[in-house]
Amino acid sequence: MKRLLAALLLGCVLAGCAAKPAPAEAPAAAPAPAAAEPPSPVYTDWSKLTPYEPTREIFSYHPGYCADGAFEPRGDYGALLPYIGKYSAMEQYVIDALPFYGLVTDKGELVTEAVYTDVWFYDEFLLLYRGGPENGGCTLAASDGRWAHELAGGFYVGSGCGLLMTAEDDRSLELWNADGEVVTRFDRARFTPYLGEEFVWGDEGGPFVNWTDDKVGYVVSYLVNDEYVDDGVRLYLDFSDGAVMTEPPAGYPAEIDYEALEDACPEPPEVEGCGYLSPIVDEVTGETYFSGFCSGENGVGYDALFDGSGRLLVKNVDMWRFEASIIVRAGLCGAVEDGCFCLRSLKDGSLVFRRVMRTNTD
């Protein structure tokens, strides 16, 4: 009996032990993170890199340099040329950029900053406009800068044969010689009986003035009293005494033979890949060059200047962005290169002048 009771008690103890859950095993420790490897260094051989160099401007200052003040006439400039020193970017306008011009000598000496909206050379004369040909001030000067006069409200009418003609506010005409002197004046009242009261020189339809020598001027107008006339009005100016005539002087034809003048132009050379080449005369040296658009690689064309034999002299000569004329003067040619206005020698292609063109956002 004792043995049976002992056996039952032992069975209960064993059953109780079996019902109790075994303790859970401790989770395995997470492995330590691997140490991060340092990035591989990139070694640069600085000796193989070209250091940055800003565009080097090429110019000096003439002793008569006048910054943004009035142009100072002097007798030691020599040949003067225009340059584009800055421009204002234009949006939704007739031109892409509005240029501002300055003056520089043919030796690359700066004479003025870029403060003029227009600079025009006519034979032995120079016109400097501030604001614009119609609504700003204008300086008339010698092409070499030895004299200068302010034109209060005056504007350019015509030039040639060592003479230049300007109109005053009331449309009277003044004829200047190459020494900066008014040699003849034509009062407005002499024209009104033929042209009406409201005529404007150079307006659409006329009147216009041209001449082929230093003695007689030809006036033609197809607009009289604000009405067009089919045959036009023709008048003749005596440059010696200011007379206005309705008949040409003895020995002069009734009209200028413009076709004959055009036939006197030299034939342009033929250059493969270039269209028609237009003649350009250097008024200082008398040499004739030819400019035109040429096809380039990958469909990218360029405007260039050639000599009479068709030899390429300078690329990128056209100022199409600014609607400006090609600049050829005193054996130099203007070109736009890498945001700079340059003047290159037509003799050897060397750079005589280079200046960065600033913009209205600089």
GROMACS .gro file of C-alpha atoms in nm:
model
  362
    1MET     CA    1   0.000   0.000   0.000
    2LYS     CA    2   0.279   0.244   0.084
    3ARG     CA    3   0.451   0.155  -0.239
    4LEU     CA    4   0.130   0.232  -0.437
    5LEU     CA    5   0.085   0.572  -0.270
    6ALA     CA    6   0.444   0.661  -0.337
    7ALA     CA    7   0.407   0.569  -0.700
    8LEU     CA    8   0.094   0.789  -0.738
    9LEU     CA    9   0.265   1.084  -0.577
   10LEU     CA   10   0.563   1.045  -0.808
   11GLY     CA   11   0.329   1.034  -1.110
   12CYS     CA   12   0.160   1.359  -1.002
   13VAL     CA   13   0.493   1.533  -0.961
   14LEU     CA   14   0.606   1.418  -1.305
   15ALA     CA   15   0.274   1.525  -1.464
   16GLY     CA   16   0.305   1.870  -1.308
   17CYS     CA   17   0.654   1.909  -1.444
   18ALA     CA   18   0.542   1.816  -1.795
   19ALA     CA   19   0.260   2.081  -1.794
   20LYS     CA   20   0.498   2.373  -1.720
   21PRO     CA   21   0.642   2.521  -2.045
   22ALA     CA   22   1.010   2.518  -2.091
   23PRO     CA   23   1.175   2.858  -2.072
   24ALA     CA   24   1.230   3.020  -2.420
   25GLU     CA   25   1.579   3.030  -2.553
   26ALA     CA   26   1.747   3.371  -2.553
   27PRO     CA   27   1.757   3.519  -2.908
   28ALA     CA   28   2.087   3.505  -3.080
   29ALA     CA   29   2.278   3.830  -3.066
   30ALA     CA   30   2.266   4.036  -3.396
   31PRO     CA   31   2.594   4.034  -3.580
   32ALA     CA   32   2.796   4.353  -3.546
   33PRO     CA   33   2.770   4.572  -3.856
   34ALA     CA   34   3.063   4.556  -4.087
   35ALA     CA   35   3.286   4.862  -4.081
   36ALA     CA   36   3.209   5.102  -4.376
   37GLU     CA   37   3.481   5.113  -4.635
   38PRO     CA   38   3.611   5.463  -4.718
   39PRO     CA   39   3.527   5.581  -5.074
   40SER     CA   40   3.793   5.538  -5.330
   41PRO     CA   41   3.972   5.873  -5.384
   42VAL     CA   42   3.972   6.033  -5.732
   43TYR     CA   43   4.310   6.158  -5.819
   44THR     CA   44   4.333   6.461  -6.056
   45ASP     CA   45   4.643   6.546  -6.245
   46TRP     CA   46   4.614   6.925  -6.229
   47SER     CA   47   4.907   6.960  -6.462
   48LYS     CA   48   4.686   6.825  -6.743
   49LEU     CA   49   4.415   7.094  -6.698
   50THR     CA   50   4.428   7.436  -6.866
   51PRO     CA   51   4.368   7.707  -6.606
   52TYR     CA   52   4.071   7.938  -6.674
   53GLU     CA   53   4.169   8.265  -6.827
   54PRO     CA   54   3.915   8.543  -6.878
   55THR     CA   55   3.893   8.694  -7.225
   56ARG     CA   56   4.183   8.930  -7.270
   57GLU     CA   57   4.073   9.267  -7.401
   58ILE     CA   58   4.305   9.434  -7.648
   59PHE     CA   59   4.301   9.813  -7.653
   60SER     CA   60   4.470  10.120  -7.507
   61TYR     CA   61   4.348  10.471  -7.428
   62HIS     CA   62   4.410  10.761  -7.662
   63PRO     CA   63   4.523  11.085  -7.490
   64GLY     CA   64   4.197  11.239  -7.611
   65TYR     CA   65   3.981  10.971  -7.449
   66CYS     CA   66   3.663  11.139  -7.325
   67ALA     CA   67   3.474  10.853  -7.153
   68ASP     CA   68   3.102  10.926  -7.171
   69GLY     CA   69   3.138  11.301  -7.217
   70ALA     CA   70   3.109  11.504  -7.534
   71PHE     CA   71   3.335  11.405  -7.821
   72GLU     CA   72   3.653  11.612  -7.812
   73PRO     CA   73   3.785  11.717  -8.156
   74ARG     CA   74   4.162  11.673  -8.197
   75GLY     CA   75   4.407  11.656  -8.481
   76ASP     CA   76   4.598  11.346  -8.369
   77TYR     CA   77   4.337  11.068  -8.381
   78GLY     CA   78   4.412  10.947  -8.732
   79ALA     CA   79   4.148  10.720  -8.884
   80LEU     CA   80   3.849  10.658  -8.654
   81LEU     CA   81   3.627  10.349  -8.650
   82PRO     CA   82   3.309  10.254  -8.465
   83TYR     CA   83   3.289   9.960  -8.226
   84ILE     CA   84   2.998   9.796  -8.042
   85GLY     CA   85   3.077   9.815  -7.671
   86LYS     CA   86   2.743   9.717  -7.521
   87TYR     CA   87   2.388   9.632  -7.619
   88SER     CA   88   2.042   9.592  -7.474
   89ALA     CA   89   1.870   9.261  -7.544
   90MET     CA   90   1.533   9.324  -7.711
   91GLU     CA   91   1.230   9.094  -7.696
   92GLN     CA   92   0.944   9.103  -7.947
   93TYR     CA   93   1.109   9.390  -8.131
   94VAL     CA   94   1.231   9.446  -8.485
   95ILE     CA   95   1.593   9.374  -8.388
   96ASP     CA   96   1.743   9.119  -8.155
   97ALA     CA   97   1.974   9.363  -7.978
   98LEU     CA   98   1.997   9.741  -7.955
   99PRO     CA   99   2.367   9.832  -7.992
  100PHE     CA  100   2.561  10.120  -7.840
  101TYR     CA  101   2.870  10.238  -8.023
  102GLY     CA  102   3.196  10.404  -7.931
  103LEU     CA  103   3.494  10.527  -8.128
  104VAL     CA  104   3.840  10.374  -8.156
  105THR     CA  105   4.144  10.461  -8.367
  106ASP     CA  106   4.293  10.228  -8.628
  107LYS     CA  107   4.569  10.155  -8.375
  108GLY     CA  108   4.320  10.016  -8.121
  109GLU     CA  109   4.318  10.328  -7.901
  110LEU     CA  110   3.989  10.397  -7.725
  111VAL     CA  111   3.848  10.745  -7.795
  112THR     CA  112   3.498  10.723  -7.641
  113GLU     CA  113   3.295  10.474  -7.445
  114ALA     CA  114   2.993  10.313  -7.609
  115VAL     CA  115   2.745  10.599  -7.560
  116TYR     CA  116   2.610  10.646  -7.915
  117THR     CA  117   2.305  10.474  -8.062
  118ASP     CA  118   2.437  10.525  -8.416
  119VAL     CA  119   2.771  10.608  -8.576
  120TRP     CA  120   2.785  10.675  -8.950
  121PHE     CA  121   3.077  10.758  -9.176
  122TYR     CA  122   3.008  10.940  -9.503
  123ASP     CA  123   3.321  11.004  -9.707
  124GLU     CA  124   3.508  11.265  -9.501
  125PHE     CA  125   3.232  11.312  -9.244
  126LEU     CA  126   3.122  11.144  -8.922
  127LEU     CA  127   2.778  11.155  -8.758
  128LEU     CA  128   2.738  11.058  -8.391
  129TYR     CA  129   2.382  11.010  -8.265
  130ARG     CA  130   2.269  11.007  -7.903
  131GLY     CA  131   1.918  10.868  -7.858
  132GLY     CA  132   1.846  10.822  -8.228
  133PRO     CA  133   1.860  10.993  -8.567
  134GLU     CA  134   1.513  11.142  -8.524
  135ASN     CA  135   1.477  11.221  -8.154
  136GLY     CA  136   1.824  11.265  -8.009
  137GLY     CA  137   2.129  11.485  -8.024
  138CYS     CA  138   2.366  11.464  -8.318
  139THR     CA  139   2.733  11.558  -8.357
  140LEU     CA  140   2.874  11.625  -8.703
  141ALA     CA  141   3.249  11.575  -8.715
  142ALA     CA  142   3.537  11.513  -8.951
  143SER     CA  143   3.601  11.146  -9.018
  144ASP     CA  144   3.941  11.187  -8.848
  145GLY     CA  145   3.793  11.389  -8.559
  146ARG     CA  146   3.983  11.712  -8.621
  147TRP     CA  147   3.662  11.925  -8.593
  148ALA     CA  148   3.309  11.875  -8.457
  149HIS     CA  149   2.979  12.067  -8.441
  150GLU     CA  150   2.655  11.996  -8.260
  151LEU     CA  151   2.345  11.983  -8.482
  152ALA     CA  152   2.056  12.109  -8.272
  153GLY     CA  153   1.765  11.921  -8.423
  154GLY     CA  154   1.942  11.881  -8.757
  155PHE     CA  155   1.959  11.556  -8.949
  156TYR     CA  156   2.149  11.400  -9.240
  157VAL     CA  157   2.015  11.442  -9.595
  158GLY     CA  158   2.296  11.339  -9.832
  159SER     CA  159   2.669  11.335  -9.902
  160GLY     CA  160   2.929  11.292 -10.173
  161CYS     CA  161   3.215  11.464 -10.357
  162GLY     CA  162   3.358  11.609 -10.036
  163LEU     CA  163   3.025  11.764  -9.929
  164LEU     CA  164   2.756  11.676  -9.677
  165MET     CA  165   2.403  11.814  -9.654
  166THR     CA  166   2.193  11.846  -9.339
  167ALA     CA  167   1.842  11.975  -9.276
  168GLU     CA  168   1.744  12.207  -8.993
  169ASP     CA  169   1.424  12.189  -8.790
  170ASP     CA  170   1.236  12.403  -9.041
  171ARG     CA  171   1.366  12.185  -9.332
  172SER     CA  172   1.611  12.445  -9.462
  173LEU     CA  173   1.926  12.285  -9.603
  174GLU     CA  174   2.290  12.347  -9.514
  175LEU     CA  175   2.580  12.227  -9.727
  176TRP     CA  176   2.904  12.152  -9.539
  177ASN     CA  177   3.253  12.115  -9.678
  178ALA     CA  178   3.524  11.883  -9.548
  179ASP     CA  179   3.664  12.157  -9.322
  180GLY     CA  180   3.341  12.178  -9.121
  181GLU     CA  181   3.216  12.500  -9.284
  182VAL     CA  182   2.867  12.573  -9.417
  183VAL     CA  183   2.932  12.682  -9.776
  184THR     CA  184   2.572  12.718  -9.897
  185ARG     CA  185   2.227  12.744  -9.737
  186PHE     CA  186   1.890  12.676  -9.902
  187ASP     CA  187   1.599  12.835  -9.718
  188ARG     CA  188   1.284  12.631  -9.670
  189ALA     CA  189   1.078  12.900  -9.842
  190ARG     CA  190   1.251  12.824 -10.173
  191PHE     CA  191   1.101  12.473 -10.176
  192THR     CA  192   0.746  12.524 -10.049
  193PRO     CA  193   0.606  12.653 -10.384
  194TYR     CA  194   0.698  12.317 -10.539
  195LEU     CA  195   0.682  12.069 -10.250
  196GLY     CA  196   0.410  12.215 -10.025
  197GLU     CA  197   0.426  12.320  -9.664
  198GLU     CA  198   0.469  11.981  -9.493
  199PHE     CA  199   0.755  11.824  -9.686
  200VAL     CA  200   1.024  11.625  -9.500
  201TRP     CA  201   1.361  11.548  -9.657
  202GLY     CA  202   1.413  11.177  -9.710
  203ASP     CA  203   1.056  11.087  -9.623
  204GLU     CA  204   0.878  10.804  -9.806
  205GLY     CA  205   0.809  10.937 -10.153
  206GLY     CA  206   1.058  11.222 -10.115
  207PRO     CA  207   1.194  11.472 -10.146
  208PHE     CA  208   1.545  11.333 -10.191
  209VAL     CA  209   1.871  11.509 -10.284
  210ASN     CA  210   2.161  11.355 -10.478
  211TRP     CA  211   2.455  11.489 -10.676
  212THR     CA  212   2.745  11.364 -10.888
  213ASP     CA  213   2.980  11.661 -10.852
  214ASP     CA  214   3.033  11.955 -10.617
  215LYS     CA  215   2.827  12.203 -10.823
  216VAL     CA  216   2.467  12.083 -10.882
  217GLY     CA  217   2.218  11.894 -10.667
  218TYR     CA  218   1.918  11.696 -10.796
  219VAL     CA  219   1.590  11.703 -10.600
  220VAL     CA  220   1.316  11.447 -10.674
  221SER     CA  221   0.985  11.414 -10.490
  222TYR     CA  222   0.676  11.204 -10.559
  223LEU     CA  223   0.493  11.356 -10.264
  224VAL     CA  224   0.349  11.708 -10.285
  225ASN     CA  225   0.112  11.848 -10.021
  226ASP     CA  226   0.079  11.496  -9.880
  227GLU     CA  227  -0.043  11.360 -10.216
  228TYR     CA  228   0.148  11.134 -10.454
  229VAL     CA  229   0.217  11.258 -10.805
  230ASP     CA  230   0.293  11.007 -11.077
  231ASP     CA  231   0.564  11.195 -11.263
  232GLY     CA  232   0.717  11.355 -10.957
  233VAL     CA  233   0.867  11.699 -10.908
  234ARG     CA  234   1.225  11.770 -11.012
  235LEU     CA  235   1.432  12.063 -10.890
  236TYR     CA  236   1.799  12.158 -10.926
  237LEU     CA  237   2.022  12.320 -10.665
  238ASP     CA  238   2.308  12.554 -10.745
  239PHE     CA  239   2.568  12.475 -10.480
  240SER     CA  240   2.753  12.803 -10.542
  241ASP     CA  241   2.475  13.053 -10.465
  242GLY     CA  242   2.183  12.860 -10.311
  243ALA     CA  243   1.950  12.899 -10.609
  244VAL     CA  244   1.664  12.649 -10.662
  245MET     CA  245   1.577  12.591 -11.031
  246THR     CA  246   1.311  12.398 -11.220
  247GLU     CA  247   1.541  12.329 -11.519
  248PRO     CA  248   1.887  12.169 -11.509
  249PRO     CA  249   2.185  12.399 -11.570
  250ALA     CA  250   2.348  12.393 -11.912
  251GLY     CA  251   2.544  12.075 -11.969
  252TYR     CA  252   2.358  11.871 -11.704
  253PRO     CA  253   2.103  11.598 -11.784
  254ALA     CA  254   1.749  11.613 -11.645
  255GLU     CA  255   1.814  11.305 -11.427
  256ILE     CA  256   2.111  11.123 -11.280
  257ASP     CA  257   2.201  10.806 -11.470
  258TYR     CA  258   2.202  10.566 -11.175
  259GLU     CA  259   2.243  10.258 -11.395
  260ALA     CA  260   2.572  10.390 -11.526
  261LEU     CA  261   2.693  10.443 -11.171
  262GLU     CA  262   2.599  10.085 -11.080
  263ASP     CA  263   2.775   9.947 -11.389
  264ALA     CA  264   3.096  10.105 -11.262
  265CYS     CA  265   3.100   9.867 -10.963
  266PRO     CA  266   3.359   9.585 -10.995
  267GLU     CA  267   3.244   9.228 -11.055
  268PRO     CA  268   3.255   9.009 -10.742
  269PRO     CA  269   3.466   8.692 -10.740
  270GLU     CA  270   3.305   8.349 -10.740
  271VAL     CA  271   3.358   8.159 -10.414
  272GLU     CA  272   3.236   7.801 -10.376
  273GLY     CA  273   2.968   7.769 -10.110
  274CYS     CA  274   2.896   8.142 -10.102
  275GLY     CA  275   2.610   8.332 -10.255
  276TYR     CA  276   2.631   8.667 -10.427
  277LEU     CA  277   2.911   8.880 -10.286
  278SER     CA  278   2.846   9.253 -10.241
  279PRO     CA  279   3.126   9.506 -10.294
  280ILE     CA  280   3.243   9.717  -9.999
  281VAL     CA  281   3.485  10.005 -10.047
  282ASP     CA  282   3.724  10.104  -9.769
  283GLU     CA  283   3.688  10.483  -9.780
  284VAL     CA  284   4.027  10.533  -9.615
  285THR     CA  285   4.244  10.304  -9.827
  286GLY     CA  286   4.027  10.297 -10.141
  287GLU     CA  287   4.045   9.915 -10.155
  288THR     CA  288   3.735   9.718 -10.261
  289TYR     CA  289   3.634   9.400 -10.077
  290PHE     CA  290   3.338   9.164 -10.109
  291SER     CA  291   3.108   9.026  -9.841
  292GLY     CA  292   2.849   8.750  -9.843
  293PHE     CA  293   2.697   8.451  -9.664
  294CYS     CA  294   2.875   8.117  -9.696
  295SER     CA  295   2.768   7.764  -9.607
  296GLY     CA  296   2.965   7.598  -9.329
  297GLU     CA  297   3.003   7.256  -9.172
  298ASN     CA  298   2.695   7.085  -9.023
  299GLY     CA  299   2.470   7.339  -9.186
  300VAL     CA  300   2.610   7.631  -8.984
  301GLY     CA  301   2.686   7.921  -9.215
  302TYR     CA  302   2.875   8.243  -9.160
  303ASP     CA  303   2.923   8.585  -9.314
  304ALA     CA  304   3.269   8.656  -9.446
  305LEU     CA  305   3.482   8.914  -9.623
  306PHE     CA  306   3.694   8.833  -9.930
  307ASP     CA  307   3.943   9.019 -10.143
  308GLY     CA  308   3.903   9.066 -10.517
  309SER     CA  309   4.049   8.723 -10.592
  310GLY     CA  310   3.808   8.544 -10.358
  311ARG     CA  311   4.058   8.486 -10.077
  312LEU     CA  312   3.890   8.462  -9.735
  313LEU     CA  313   3.997   8.745  -9.506
  314VAL     CA  314   3.767   8.751  -9.200
  315LYS     CA  315   3.470   8.544  -9.079
  316ASN     CA  316   3.171   8.652  -8.868
  317VAL     CA  317   3.170   9.002  -9.012
  318ASP     CA  318   2.796   9.056  -9.034
  319MET     CA  319   2.625   9.247  -8.752
  320TRP     CA  320   2.284   9.094  -8.826
  321ARG     CA  321   2.185   9.081  -8.459
  322PHE     CA  322   2.213   9.457  -8.444
  323GLU     CA  323   2.089   9.535  -8.797
  324ALA     CA  324   2.415   9.722  -8.848
  325SER     CA  325   2.637   9.752  -9.152
  326ILE     CA  326   2.955   9.556  -9.204
  327ILE     CA  327   3.243   9.764  -9.071
  328VAL     CA  328   3.538   9.791  -9.310
  329ARG     CA  329   3.763  10.091  -9.265
  330ALA     CA  330   4.132  10.186  -9.259
  331GLY     CA  331   4.240   9.834  -9.352
  332LEU     CA  332   4.046   9.679  -9.061
  333CYS     CA  333   3.726   9.475  -9.046
  334GLY     CA  334   3.483   9.434  -8.756
  335ALA     CA  335   3.386   9.086  -8.634
  336VAL     CA  336   3.195   8.939  -8.339
  337GLU     CA  337   3.390   8.660  -8.168
  338ASP     CA  338   3.302   8.489  -7.837
  339GLY     CA  339   3.097   8.781  -7.707
  340CYS     CA  340   3.364   9.035  -7.804
  341PHE     CA  341   3.371   9.300  -8.071
  342CYS     CA  342   3.697   9.272  -8.264
  343LEU     CA  343   3.880   9.464  -8.533
  344ARG     CA  344   4.110   9.248  -8.744
  345SER     CA  345   4.374   9.355  -8.991
  346LEU     CA  346   4.280   9.276  -9.351
  347LYS     CA  347   4.649   9.246  -9.430
  348ASP     CA  348   4.745   8.961  -9.199
  349GLY     CA  349   4.433   8.882  -8.990
  350SER     CA  350   4.591   8.997  -8.665
  351LEU     CA  351   4.378   9.136  -8.382
  352VAL     CA  352   4.410   9.512  -8.342
  353PHE     CA  353   4.117   9.566  -8.104
  354ARG     CA  354   3.905   9.337  -7.885
  355ARG     CA  355   3.656   9.435  -7.617
  356VAL     CA  356   3.384   9.242  -7.437
  357MET     CA  357   3.035   9.359  -7.531
  358ARG     CA  358   2.843   9.431  -7.211
  359THR     CA  359   2.466   9.384  -7.194
  360ASN     CA  360   2.185   9.547  -6.997
  361THR     CA  361   2.192   9.246  -6.762
  362ASP     CA  362   2.562   9.272  -6.673
   0.00000   0.00000   0.00000
